[in-house]
Amino acid sequence: MGTRVAASLPRNGTRQTILNLLKKSDGLTADQLADQLGITTMAVRKHLATLEREGLVETTPSRRPVGRPARVYRLSRRADELFPKQYDLLVTDLLADLLELDGPGKVEMLLARRAERTRAELEHRLARARSFDERVQILAQGMDELGYLVVWEKLDDSTYLVSQYHCPIREVASAFPAACRLEAEMYRDLLGVEIERSCHLLTGGHCCCYVIRAKDTPAGACA
């Protein structure tokens, strides 16, 4: 499970405008961008240099009848992440259609399959844990890499708190609460203990918090 760092919107308004212009084109030179922006080519090149360092634009040479080849700027694949997506709405709509066509059982089956894939991937990582502390830490790190913005802490010798400050499937979970139940069950199964959700984003909490008590660890599990 590799760490995936999402691109962030440029704070500079001119650079955002450059990205918008490139998005609407098949590539533009610095001179063409300068004409559309009403600023100097030198100023445009400075902005493009910043965007190139950030991995948001790429360049290719373009032959001209005379003179040196011009550099044509295009958006990188990473830059596409800056523009709005509606994947959550699409998934929610598809699940709603499935619910109408085949009933709740089929929807829960799909959500369970997703949860099982996540559980299997995390379980593979947990195999290297040498203590219960490490199991909690590895699980928290894995969920963080999946986009849940996770912080964990050890409250006392046998109690841990795992806080998820973001839910990348929040729209789906709002429409289909089974997603939240399956997540809690995954935590329980991976750690081998009973857990308690003490705070929930969908009920107005500022995060989803799981209280984990190692003293409930069954015999033979990591402690």
mmCIF file of C-alpha atoms in Angstrom:
data_model
loop_
_atom_site.group_PDB
_atom_site.id
_atom_site.type_symbol
_atom_site.label_atom_id
_atom_site.label_comp_id
_atom_site.label_asym_id
_atom_site.label_seq_id
_atom_site.Cartn_x
_atom_site.Cartn_y
_atom_site.Cartn_z
ATOM 1 C CA MET A 1 0.000 0.000 0.000
ATOM 2 C CA GLY A 2 2.002 2.979 -1.228
ATOM 3 C CA THR A 3 1.707 6.458 0.178
ATOM 4 C CA ARG A 4 -0.199 8.692 -2.183
ATOM 5 C CA VAL A 5 0.234 12.437 -1.770
ATOM 6 C CA ALA A 6 -2.573 14.403 -3.360
ATOM 7 C CA ALA A 7 -1.838 17.581 -5.263
ATOM 8 C CA SER A 8 -3.071 20.807 -3.699
ATOM 9 C CA LEU A 9 -4.453 23.912 -5.330
ATOM 10 C CA PRO A 10 -1.863 26.614 -6.022
ATOM 11 C CA ARG A 11 -2.307 29.543 -3.653
ATOM 12 C CA ASN A 12 -1.353 31.955 -6.428
ATOM 13 C CA GLY A 13 -4.362 33.011 -8.507
ATOM 14 C CA THR A 14 -2.313 33.466 -11.683
ATOM 15 C CA ARG A 15 -0.969 29.928 -11.491
ATOM 16 C CA GLN A 16 -4.480 28.576 -11.043
ATOM 17 C CA THR A 17 -5.572 30.548 -14.115
ATOM 18 C CA ILE A 18 -2.645 29.079 -16.067
ATOM 19 C CA LEU A 19 -3.762 25.580 -15.088
ATOM 20 C CA ASN A 20 -7.315 26.369 -16.204
ATOM 21 C CA LEU A 21 -6.084 27.658 -19.578
ATOM 22 C CA LEU A 22 -3.913 24.582 -20.095
ATOM 23 C CA LYS A 23 -6.823 22.326 -19.147
ATOM 24 C CA LYS A 24 -8.879 23.868 -21.949
ATOM 25 C CA SER A 25 -6.131 23.483 -24.545
ATOM 26 C CA ASP A 26 -3.912 20.866 -26.135
ATOM 27 C CA GLY A 27 -0.869 22.774 -24.933
ATOM 28 C CA LEU A 28 0.231 26.412 -24.961
ATOM 29 C CA THR A 29 3.533 28.243 -25.175
ATOM 30 C CA ALA A 30 4.600 30.865 -22.668
ATOM 31 C CA ASP A 31 3.930 33.565 -25.288
ATOM 32 C CA GLN A 32 0.389 32.284 -25.873
ATOM 33 C CA LEU A 33 -0.285 32.198 -22.144
ATOM 34 C CA ALA A 34 1.110 35.709 -21.748
ATOM 35 C CA ASP A 35 -1.251 36.986 -24.459
ATOM 36 C CA GLN A 36 -4.276 35.431 -22.761
ATOM 37 C CA LEU A 37 -3.274 36.572 -19.277
ATOM 38 C CA GLY A 38 -2.216 40.077 -20.260
ATOM 39 C CA ILE A 39 1.157 39.821 -18.517
ATOM 40 C CA THR A 40 4.738 39.528 -19.714
ATOM 41 C CA THR A 41 6.195 36.298 -21.040
ATOM 42 C CA MET A 42 8.914 36.506 -18.392
ATOM 43 C CA ALA A 43 6.290 36.588 -15.633
ATOM 44 C CA VAL A 44 4.528 33.600 -17.185
ATOM 45 C CA ARG A 45 7.790 31.644 -17.329
ATOM 46 C CA LYS A 46 8.326 32.181 -13.599
ATOM 47 C CA HIS A 47 4.882 30.795 -12.823
ATOM 48 C CA LEU A 48 5.432 27.877 -15.198
ATOM 49 C CA ALA A 49 8.772 27.084 -13.567
ATOM 50 C CA THR A 50 7.025 26.832 -10.197
ATOM 51 C CA LEU A 51 4.268 24.623 -11.617
ATOM 52 C CA GLU A 52 6.866 22.416 -13.293
ATOM 53 C CA ARG A 53 8.772 21.975 -10.021
ATOM 54 C CA GLU A 54 5.503 20.972 -8.361
ATOM 55 C CA GLY A 55 4.948 18.353 -11.044
ATOM 56 C CA LEU A 56 1.791 20.007 -12.356
ATOM 57 C CA VAL A 57 2.925 20.864 -15.892
ATOM 58 C CA GLU A 58 5.072 19.112 -18.480
ATOM 59 C CA THR A 59 6.812 20.474 -21.559
ATOM 60 C CA THR A 60 7.463 19.223 -25.062
ATOM 61 C CA PRO A 61 9.368 21.009 -27.853
ATOM 62 C CA SER A 62 7.371 22.274 -30.818
ATOM 63 C CA ARG A 63 9.075 22.852 -34.161
ATOM 64 C CA ARG A 64 8.702 26.278 -35.753
ATOM 65 C CA PRO A 65 9.494 27.275 -39.356
ATOM 66 C CA VAL A 66 12.291 29.530 -38.134
ATOM 67 C CA GLY A 67 14.124 29.999 -34.879
ATOM 68 C CA ARG A 68 14.476 27.761 -31.881
ATOM 69 C CA PRO A 69 11.784 25.198 -31.025
ATOM 70 C CA ALA A 70 9.127 26.577 -28.686
ATOM 71 C CA ARG A 71 8.343 24.841 -25.399
ATOM 72 C CA VAL A 72 4.719 23.762 -25.264
ATOM 73 C CA TYR A 73 3.259 23.381 -21.774
ATOM 74 C CA ARG A 74 0.617 20.809 -20.921
ATOM 75 C CA LEU A 75 -0.943 19.602 -17.693
ATOM 76 C CA SER A 76 0.570 16.541 -16.056
ATOM 77 C CA ARG A 77 -1.632 13.675 -14.895
ATOM 78 C CA ARG A 78 -1.028 14.802 -11.330
ATOM 79 C CA ALA A 79 -2.561 18.203 -12.115
ATOM 80 C CA ASP A 80 -5.820 16.506 -13.034
ATOM 81 C CA GLU A 81 -6.324 15.800 -9.330
ATOM 82 C CA LEU A 82 -6.773 19.546 -8.757
ATOM 83 C CA PHE A 83 -10.018 19.661 -10.690
ATOM 84 C CA PRO A 84 -13.378 18.688 -9.158
ATOM 85 C CA LYS A 85 -14.372 15.038 -9.140
ATOM 86 C CA GLN A 86 -17.701 13.436 -8.278
ATOM 87 C CA TYR A 87 -16.598 9.868 -7.716
ATOM 88 C CA ASP A 88 -18.437 9.709 -4.384
ATOM 89 C CA LEU A 89 -21.677 10.837 -6.035
ATOM 90 C CA LEU A 90 -21.211 8.327 -8.848
ATOM 91 C CA VAL A 91 -20.634 5.442 -6.419
ATOM 92 C CA THR A 92 -23.591 6.493 -4.261
ATOM 93 C CA ASP A 93 -25.869 6.666 -7.309
ATOM 94 C CA LEU A 94 -24.709 3.261 -8.546
ATOM 95 C CA LEU A 95 -25.306 1.675 -5.148
ATOM 96 C CA ALA A 96 -28.740 3.307 -4.965
ATOM 97 C CA ASP A 97 -29.593 1.830 -8.363
ATOM 98 C CA LEU A 98 -28.351 -1.578 -7.227
ATOM 99 C CA LEU A 99 -30.476 -1.289 -4.083
ATOM 100 C CA GLU A 100 -33.547 -0.596 -6.199
ATOM 101 C CA LEU A 101 -32.823 -3.402 -8.654
ATOM 102 C CA ASP A 102 -31.532 -6.190 -6.398
ATOM 103 C CA GLY A 103 -32.275 -5.181 -2.811
ATOM 104 C CA PRO A 104 -30.126 -4.361 0.233
ATOM 105 C CA GLY A 105 -28.408 -7.747 0.323
ATOM 106 C CA LYS A 106 -26.509 -7.123 -2.900
ATOM 107 C CA VAL A 107 -25.413 -3.647 -1.754
ATOM 108 C CA GLU A 108 -24.094 -5.015 1.525
ATOM 109 C CA MET A 109 -22.297 -7.785 -0.337
ATOM 110 C CA LEU A 110 -20.403 -5.230 -2.441
ATOM 111 C CA LEU A 111 -19.528 -3.115 0.599
ATOM 112 C CA ALA A 112 -18.371 -6.255 2.407
ATOM 113 C CA ARG A 113 -16.145 -7.229 -0.526
ATOM 114 C CA ARG A 114 -14.499 -3.812 -0.430
ATOM 115 C CA ALA A 115 -13.990 -4.082 3.330
ATOM 116 C CA GLU A 116 -12.493 -7.549 2.911
ATOM 117 C CA ARG A 117 -9.958 -6.306 0.346
ATOM 118 C CA THR A 118 -8.901 -3.544 2.716
ATOM 119 C CA ARG A 119 -8.749 -5.973 5.641
ATOM 120 C CA ALA A 120 -6.588 -8.440 3.695
ATOM 121 C CA GLU A 121 -4.135 -5.732 2.670
ATOM 122 C CA LEU A 122 -3.830 -4.413 6.220
ATOM 123 C CA GLU A 123 -3.574 -7.923 7.665
ATOM 124 C CA HIS A 124 -0.551 -8.576 5.468
ATOM 125 C CA ARG A 125 1.166 -5.527 6.950
ATOM 126 C CA LEU A 126 0.187 -6.443 10.501
ATOM 127 C CA ALA A 127 2.034 -9.759 10.176
ATOM 128 C CA ARG A 128 5.306 -7.997 10.960
ATOM 129 C CA ALA A 129 4.043 -6.487 14.231
ATOM 130 C CA ARG A 130 5.870 -7.736 17.338
ATOM 131 C CA SER A 131 3.550 -6.202 19.924
ATOM 132 C CA PHE A 132 0.018 -4.921 20.301
ATOM 133 C CA ASP A 133 1.392 -1.369 20.238
ATOM 134 C CA GLU A 134 2.846 -2.047 16.807
ATOM 135 C CA ARG A 135 -0.412 -3.561 15.579
ATOM 136 C CA VAL A 136 -2.302 -0.400 16.476
ATOM 137 C CA GLN A 137 0.397 1.783 14.943
ATOM 138 C CA ILE A 138 0.555 -0.176 11.673
ATOM 139 C CA LEU A 139 -3.231 -0.246 11.374
ATOM 140 C CA ALA A 140 -3.431 3.507 11.962
ATOM 141 C CA GLN A 141 -0.704 4.160 9.393
ATOM 142 C CA GLY A 142 -2.449 1.965 6.847
ATOM 143 C CA MET A 143 -5.762 3.780 7.267
ATOM 144 C CA ASP A 144 -3.960 7.114 7.072
ATOM 145 C CA GLU A 145 -2.476 6.120 3.721
ATOM 146 C CA LEU A 146 -5.993 5.323 2.526
ATOM 147 C CA GLY A 147 -6.959 8.945 3.160
ATOM 148 C CA TYR A 148 -8.561 8.803 6.613
ATOM 149 C CA LEU A 149 -6.182 11.357 8.222
ATOM 150 C CA VAL A 150 -5.504 9.166 11.255
ATOM 151 C CA VAL A 151 -3.951 10.017 14.618
ATOM 152 C CA TRP A 152 -3.455 7.378 17.300
ATOM 153 C CA GLU A 153 -2.385 7.579 20.925
ATOM 154 C CA LYS A 154 -1.904 5.263 23.878
ATOM 155 C CA LEU A 155 -4.094 6.462 26.736
ATOM 156 C CA ASP A 156 -2.778 4.025 29.349
ATOM 157 C CA ASP A 157 -1.122 0.612 29.570
ATOM 158 C CA SER A 158 -3.999 -1.155 27.842
ATOM 159 C CA THR A 159 -6.126 1.518 26.147
ATOM 160 C CA TYR A 160 -5.616 3.200 22.785
ATOM 161 C CA LEU A 161 -7.494 5.878 20.867
ATOM 162 C CA VAL A 162 -7.507 5.922 17.062
ATOM 163 C CA SER A 163 -9.030 9.072 15.548
ATOM 164 C CA GLN A 164 -9.967 9.392 11.870
ATOM 165 C CA TYR A 165 -10.411 13.059 10.937
ATOM 166 C CA HIS A 166 -11.489 12.482 7.347
ATOM 167 C CA CYS A 167 -13.729 9.952 5.640
ATOM 168 C CA PRO A 168 -12.985 9.498 1.917
ATOM 169 C CA ILE A 169 -16.267 7.581 1.500
ATOM 170 C CA ARG A 170 -18.427 9.904 3.592
ATOM 171 C CA GLU A 171 -21.183 10.313 0.987
ATOM 172 C CA VAL A 172 -21.424 6.553 0.547
ATOM 173 C CA ALA A 173 -21.430 5.979 4.312
ATOM 174 C CA SER A 174 -24.172 8.592 4.769
ATOM 175 C CA ALA A 175 -26.416 6.763 2.328
ATOM 176 C CA PHE A 176 -25.362 3.237 3.321
ATOM 177 C CA PRO A 177 -24.483 2.997 7.056
ATOM 178 C CA ALA A 178 -23.340 -0.603 6.599
ATOM 179 C CA ALA A 179 -20.033 0.878 5.397
ATOM 180 C CA CYS A 180 -19.384 2.249 8.895
ATOM 181 C CA ARG A 181 -20.366 -1.003 10.585
ATOM 182 C CA LEU A 182 -18.050 -2.977 8.314
ATOM 183 C CA GLU A 183 -15.181 -0.612 9.117
ATOM 184 C CA ALA A 184 -15.672 -1.123 12.855
ATOM 185 C CA GLU A 185 -15.821 -4.892 12.337
ATOM 186 C CA MET A 186 -12.577 -4.710 10.357
ATOM 187 C CA TYR A 187 -10.824 -2.962 13.262
ATOM 188 C CA ARG A 188 -12.125 -5.612 15.658
ATOM 189 C CA ASP A 189 -11.061 -8.515 13.454
ATOM 190 C CA LEU A 190 -7.605 -7.130 12.699
ATOM 191 C CA LEU A 191 -6.765 -6.344 16.314
ATOM 192 C CA GLY A 192 -8.539 -9.327 17.861
ATOM 193 C CA VAL A 193 -10.237 -7.221 20.546
ATOM 194 C CA GLU A 194 -13.547 -5.503 21.094
ATOM 195 C CA ILE A 195 -13.572 -1.833 20.160
ATOM 196 C CA GLU A 196 -15.899 1.075 20.856
ATOM 197 C CA ARG A 197 -16.670 3.951 18.500
ATOM 198 C CA SER A 198 -16.816 6.934 20.844
ATOM 199 C CA CYS A 199 -17.239 9.635 18.199
ATOM 200 C CA HIS A 200 -18.742 9.513 14.717
ATOM 201 C CA LEU A 201 -18.476 11.987 11.834
ATOM 202 C CA LEU A 202 -21.926 11.065 10.556
ATOM 203 C CA THR A 203 -23.586 11.978 13.855
ATOM 204 C CA GLY A 204 -21.934 15.375 14.122
ATOM 205 C CA GLY A 205 -18.601 14.435 15.671
ATOM 206 C CA HIS A 206 -15.392 16.076 14.508
ATOM 207 C CA CYS A 207 -13.864 12.659 13.805
ATOM 208 C CA CYS A 208 -14.515 8.931 13.995
ATOM 209 C CA CYS A 209 -12.818 7.719 17.178
ATOM 210 C CA TYR A 210 -12.192 4.118 18.142
ATOM 211 C CA VAL A 211 -11.359 3.188 21.723
ATOM 212 C CA ILE A 212 -9.291 -0.005 21.764
ATOM 213 C CA ARG A 213 -8.617 -1.989 24.938
ATOM 214 C CA ALA A 214 -5.744 -4.441 24.733
ATOM 215 C CA LYS A 215 -6.778 -6.191 27.960
ATOM 216 C CA ASP A 216 -9.550 -7.816 25.938
ATOM 217 C CA THR A 217 -6.946 -9.444 23.705
ATOM 218 C CA PRO A 218 -7.711 -13.161 23.490
ATOM 219 C CA ALA A 219 -5.085 -15.716 24.413
ATOM 220 C CA GLY A 220 -2.445 -16.178 21.771
ATOM 221 C CA ALA A 221 -2.854 -12.730 20.225
ATOM 222 C CA CYS A 222 -0.226 -10.022 20.342
ATOM 223 C CA ALA A 223 -0.068 -8.238 23.690
#
